[in-house]
PDB file of C-alpha atoms in Angstrom:
ATOM      1  CA  MET A1167      -7.995   0.336  20.076  1.00 58.00           C
ATOM      2  CA  ASN A1168      -4.768  -1.508  19.394  1.00 69.00           C
ATOM      3  CA  ARG A1169      -4.120  -0.091  15.742  1.00 71.00           C
ATOM      4  CA  THR A1170      -1.427  -3.152  14.993  1.00 77.00           C
ATOM      5  CA  ILE A1171      -4.315  -5.487  14.253  1.00 82.00           C
ATOM      6  CA  PRO A1172      -5.890  -3.310  11.508  1.00 83.00           C
ATOM      7  CA  GLY A1173      -2.135  -2.592  10.202  1.00 84.00           C
ATOM      8  CA  THR A1174      -1.514  -6.242   9.964  1.00 87.00           C
ATOM      9  CA  LEU A1175      -4.859  -6.911   8.399  1.00 90.00           C
ATOM     10  CA  GLY A1176      -4.274  -4.406   5.760  1.00 91.00           C
ATOM     11  CA  LEU A1177      -0.693  -5.856   5.175  1.00 91.00           C
ATOM     12  CA  ILE A1178      -2.171  -9.285   4.967  1.00 94.00           C
ATOM     13  CA  CYS A1179      -5.123  -8.273   2.552  1.00 96.00           C
ATOM     14  CA  GLY A1180      -2.821  -6.038   0.361  1.00 95.00           C
ATOM     15  CA  THR A1181      -0.081  -9.264   0.139  1.00 96.00           C
ATOM     16  CA  ILE A1182      -3.215 -11.635  -0.809  1.00 97.00           C
ATOM     17  CA  ALA A1183      -4.158  -9.130  -3.919  1.00 97.00           C
ATOM     18  CA  ILE A1184      -0.704  -9.058  -5.066  1.00 98.00           C
ATOM     19  CA  LEU A1185      -0.325 -12.785  -4.787  1.00 98.00           C
ATOM     20  CA  VAL A1186      -3.750 -13.082  -6.663  1.00 98.00           C
ATOM     21  CA  GLY A1187      -2.481 -10.771  -9.252  1.00 97.00           C
ATOM     22  CA  ILE A1188       0.789 -13.082  -9.487  1.00 98.00           C
ATOM     23  CA  PHE A1189      -1.227 -16.194  -9.904  1.00 98.00           C
ATOM     24  CA  SER A1190      -3.325 -14.734 -12.405  1.00 97.00           C
ATOM     25  CA  PHE A1191      -0.496 -13.798 -14.730  1.00 97.00           C
ATOM     26  CA  SER A1192       1.088 -17.401 -14.096  1.00 97.00           C
ATOM     27  CA  GLN A1193      -1.728 -18.900 -15.912  1.00 96.00           C
ATOM     28  CA  ILE A1194      -0.539 -17.232 -18.925  1.00 96.00           C
ATOM     29  CA  SER A1195       3.156 -16.877 -18.346  1.00 97.00           C
ATOM     30  CA  TYR A1196       5.368 -17.257 -15.426  1.00 97.00           C
ATOM     31  CA  TYR A1197       7.703 -14.515 -17.189  1.00 98.00           C
ATOM     32  CA  LEU A1198       4.574 -12.238 -16.933  1.00 97.00           C
ATOM     33  CA  ALA A1199       4.086 -13.288 -13.148  1.00 97.00           C
ATOM     34  CA  GLY A1200       7.587 -12.738 -12.370  1.00 98.00           C
ATOM     35  CA  GLY A1201       7.463  -9.167 -14.609  1.00 98.00           C
ATOM     36  CA  TYR A1202       4.348  -8.170 -12.304  1.00 98.00           C
ATOM     37  CA  LEU A1203       6.161  -9.264  -9.140  1.00 98.00           C
ATOM     38  CA  LEU A1204       9.181  -7.176 -10.258  1.00 98.00           C
ATOM     39  CA  VAL A1205       6.932  -4.186 -10.952  1.00 98.00           C
ATOM     40  CA  PHE A1206       5.556  -4.495  -7.444  1.00 97.00           C
ATOM     41  CA  LEU A1207       8.668  -4.781  -5.606  1.00 97.00           C
ATOM     42  CA  ILE A1208      10.438  -2.002  -7.436  1.00 97.00           C
ATOM     43  CA  SER A1209       7.216   0.247  -7.023  1.00 97.00           C
ATOM     44  CA  GLY A1210       6.797  -0.762  -3.533  1.00 95.00           C
ATOM     45  CA  MET A1211      10.332   0.491  -2.843  1.00 96.00           C
ATOM     46  CA  ILE A1212      10.072   3.555  -4.599  1.00 96.00           C
ATOM     47  CA  ILE A1213       6.949   4.336  -2.396  1.00 95.00           C
ATOM     48  CA  ILE A1214       8.434   3.748   0.787  1.00 93.00           C
ATOM     49  CA  ARG A1215      11.511   5.313  -0.418  1.00 94.00           C
ATOM     50  CA  VAL A1216       9.727   8.668  -1.530  1.00 92.00           C
ATOM     51  CA  PHE A1217       6.604   8.432   1.009  1.00 91.00           C
ATOM     52  CA  CYS A1218       7.300   6.285   3.791  1.00 90.00           C
ATOM     53  CA  ALA A1219      10.836   7.547   4.922  1.00 90.00           C
ATOM     54  CA  SER A1220       9.372  11.098   5.203  1.00 89.00           C
ATOM     55  CA  CYS A1221       7.025   9.941   7.853  1.00 87.00           C
ATOM     56  CA  LEU A1222       7.618  11.339  11.398  1.00 85.00           C
ATOM     57  CA  ILE A1223       6.439   8.123  12.911  1.00 86.00           C
ATOM     58  CA  LYS A1224       8.215   5.360  10.931  1.00 85.00           C
ATOM     59  CA  GLY A1225       9.688   3.809  13.678  1.00 82.00           C
ATOM     60  CA  SER A1226       6.499   2.917  15.303  1.00 83.00           C
ATOM     61  CA  CYS A1227       4.635   2.438  11.739  1.00 79.00           C
ATOM     62  CA  VAL A1228       1.106   0.774  12.199  1.00 78.00           C
ATOM     63  CA  HIS A1229       1.525  -0.341   8.710  1.00 80.00           C
ATOM     64  CA  ILE A1230       4.255  -2.446  10.198  1.00 78.00           C
ATOM     65  CA  LEU A1231       6.692  -3.381   7.031  1.00 86.00           C
ATOM     66  CA  PRO A1232       6.502  -0.004   5.191  1.00 86.00           C
ATOM     67  CA  GLY A1233       7.618   1.760   8.334  1.00 84.00           C
ATOM     68  CA  TYR A1234      10.573  -0.682   9.177  1.00 86.00           C
ATOM     69  CA  LEU A1235      11.687  -0.701   5.566  1.00 90.00           C
ATOM     70  CA  ALA A1236      11.489   2.894   5.728  1.00 90.00           C
ATOM     71  CA  GLN A1237      13.941   3.395   8.632  1.00 89.00           C
ATOM     72  CA  PHE A1238      16.880   2.272   6.107  1.00 90.00           C
ATOM     73  CA  TRP A1239      16.758   5.825   4.662  1.00 87.00           C
ATOM     74  CA  ASN A1240      18.015   8.691   6.885  1.00 83.00           C
ATOM     75  CA  GLN A1241      15.615  11.202   5.660  1.00 84.00           C
ATOM     76  CA  PRO A1242      14.335  13.881   7.656  1.00 86.00           C
ATOM     77  CA  PRO A1243      10.662  13.971   8.410  1.00 86.00           C
ATOM     78  CA  GLY A1244       8.953  16.929   6.692  1.00 85.00           C
ATOM     79  CA  PRO A1245       6.094  18.016   4.447  1.00 89.00           C
ATOM     80  CA  TYR A1246       5.032  15.936   1.590  1.00 90.00           C
ATOM     81  CA  SER A1247       5.495  17.652  -1.735  1.00 92.00           C
ATOM     82  CA  SER A1248       2.754  17.276  -4.414  1.00 93.00           C
ATOM     83  CA  GLU A1249       5.414  15.470  -6.586  1.00 95.00           C
ATOM     84  CA  LYS A1250       5.830  12.889  -3.909  1.00 93.00           C
ATOM     85  CA  ILE A1251       2.084  12.523  -3.476  1.00 93.00           C
ATOM     86  CA  TYR A1252       1.554  12.229  -7.295  1.00 96.00           C
ATOM     87  CA  LEU A1253       4.235   9.709  -7.751  1.00 96.00           C
ATOM     88  CA  THR A1254       2.832   7.571  -4.750  1.00 95.00           C
ATOM     89  CA  GLY A1255      -0.700   7.735  -6.288  1.00 95.00           C
ATOM     90  CA  ILE A1256       0.748   6.824  -9.804  1.00 97.00           C
ATOM     91  CA  LEU A1257       2.804   3.814  -8.563  1.00 97.00           C
ATOM     92  CA  PHE A1258      -0.261   2.613  -6.406  1.00 96.00           C
ATOM     93  CA  ALA A1259      -2.248   2.861  -9.759  1.00 97.00           C
ATOM     94  CA  ILE A1260       0.209   0.801 -11.427  1.00 97.00           C
ATOM     95  CA  ILE A1261       0.349  -1.881  -8.977  1.00 97.00           C
ATOM     96  CA  ILE A1262      -3.488  -2.275  -8.832  1.00 97.00           C
ATOM     97  CA  LEU A1263      -4.220  -1.771 -12.532  1.00 97.00           C
ATOM     98  CA  ILE A1264      -1.850  -3.677 -14.124  1.00 97.00           C
ATOM     99  CA  PRO A1265      -3.057  -7.315 -13.127  1.00 97.00           C
ATOM    100  CA  GLN A1266      -6.775  -6.172 -14.188  1.00 97.00           C
ATOM    101  CA  ALA A1267      -6.125  -7.126 -17.846  1.00 94.00           C
ATOM    102  CA  VAL A1268      -5.788 -11.071 -16.597  1.00 97.00           C
ATOM    103  CA  LEU A1269      -7.986 -10.614 -13.599  1.00 96.00           C
ATOM    104  CA  ILE A1270     -11.151  -9.913 -15.752  1.00 95.00           C
ATOM    105  CA  THR A1271     -10.940 -13.386 -17.154  1.00 94.00           C
ATOM    106  CA  SER A1272     -11.758 -14.975 -13.796  1.00 95.00           C
ATOM    107  CA  LEU A1273     -14.728 -13.229 -11.973  1.00 96.00           C
ATOM    108  CA  HIS A1274     -13.467 -15.140  -8.627  1.00 97.00           C
ATOM    109  CA  LEU A1275      -9.972 -13.693  -8.787  1.00 97.00           C
ATOM    110  CA  PHE A1276     -11.066 -10.459  -9.942  1.00 98.00           C
ATOM    111  CA  VAL A1277     -13.561 -10.108  -6.721  1.00 98.00           C
ATOM    112  CA  LEU A1278     -11.069 -11.707  -4.378  1.00 98.00           C
ATOM    113  CA  PHE A1279      -8.412  -9.116  -5.725  1.00 98.00           C
ATOM    114  CA  TRP A1280     -10.708  -6.159  -5.052  1.00 98.00           C
ATOM    115  CA  ILE A1281     -12.223  -7.293  -1.893  1.00 98.00           C
ATOM    116  CA  CYS A1282      -8.584  -7.529  -0.404  1.00 97.00           C
ATOM    117  CA  ILE A1283      -7.825  -4.087  -1.732  1.00 97.00           C
ATOM    118  CA  ILE A1284     -10.847  -2.336  -0.459  1.00 97.00           C
ATOM    119  CA  ILE A1285     -10.125  -4.113   3.013  1.00 95.00           C
ATOM    120  CA  ALA A1286      -6.616  -2.948   2.944  1.00 93.00           C
ATOM    121  CA  ALA A1287      -7.360   0.580   2.066  1.00 93.00           C
ATOM    122  CA  MET A1288     -10.574   1.063   4.137  1.00 92.00           C
ATOM    123  CA  SER A1289      -8.403  -0.431   7.376  1.00 90.00           C
ATOM    124  CA  SER A1290      -5.880   2.455   6.756  1.00 87.00           C
ATOM    125  CA  TYR A1291      -8.610   4.973   5.915  1.00 87.00           C
ATOM    126  CA  LEU A1292     -10.997   4.360   8.850  1.00 87.00           C
ATOM    127  CA  ILE A1293      -8.819   3.097  11.584  1.00 85.00           C
ATOM    128  CA  LEU A1294      -5.121   3.993  10.984  1.00 85.00           C
ATOM    129  CA  CYS A1295      -5.265   7.395   9.559  1.00 82.00           C
ATOM    130  CA  PRO A1296      -7.581   8.984  12.154  1.00 81.00           C
ATOM    131  CA  GLY A1297      -5.392  10.158  15.048  1.00 72.00           C
ATOM    132  CA  CYS A1298      -1.921   9.355  12.961  1.00 80.00           C
ATOM    133  CA  GLY A1299       1.025  10.786  14.643  1.00 83.00           C
ATOM    134  CA  ASN A1300       2.390  12.110  11.385  1.00 85.00           C
ATOM    135  CA  GLN A1301       1.218  15.773  11.202  1.00 86.00           C
ATOM    136  CA  TYR A1302       2.622  15.786   7.750  1.00 86.00           C
ATOM    137  CA  CYS A1303       1.002  12.828   6.165  1.00 84.00           C
ATOM    138  CA  PRO A1304      -1.585  14.150   3.597  1.00 84.00           C
ATOM    139  CA  PHE A1305      -3.959  11.362   4.524  1.00 81.00           C
ATOM    140  CA  ARG A1306      -4.125  12.061   8.347  1.00 77.00           C
ATOM    141  CA  ARG A1307      -7.482  13.020   9.811  1.00 70.00           C
ATOM    142  CA  GLU A1308      -8.246  13.728  13.194  1.00 68.00           C
ATOM    143  CA  LYS A1309      -9.960  11.687  15.395  1.00 63.00           C
ATOM    144  CA  LYS A1310     -13.905  12.438  15.632  1.00 60.00           C
ATOM    145  CA  LYS A1311     -14.771  13.558  18.916  1.00 59.00           C
ATOM    146  CA  GLN A1312     -17.425  11.185  20.318  1.00 58.00           C
ATOM    147  CA  GLY A1313     -20.157  12.719  22.371  1.00 52.00           C
TER     148      GLY A1313
END
């Protein structure tokens, strides 16, 4: 199976979710929308620096953009420390949870945001993570044998 398509789908859905969050904030204040965009960009770059830069296969990353950006750091691949895993989880939580305060006022935007987040997460978990070539990644799972 071509794993680039689910990687691209996850990237698109994640981008749509962030844009929905920015749009929701912009209905209240452009400064809040800009602040959320800044939080997303900073958190995203920290995730890439801390987590993705340690990946064995960042040069052929099926998540597309994070792997490309991770190549800017010449960090040797290796096991992920618990601190890196916790920091990555906290940063993802910040990116996802901050817009909930404004998304809750619009059922349509709230549902769209969560559908996009779920599709992005499930495309990774169900399609990209099984059989991943990064033996150090804590999310890597072996492909189930058929038959």
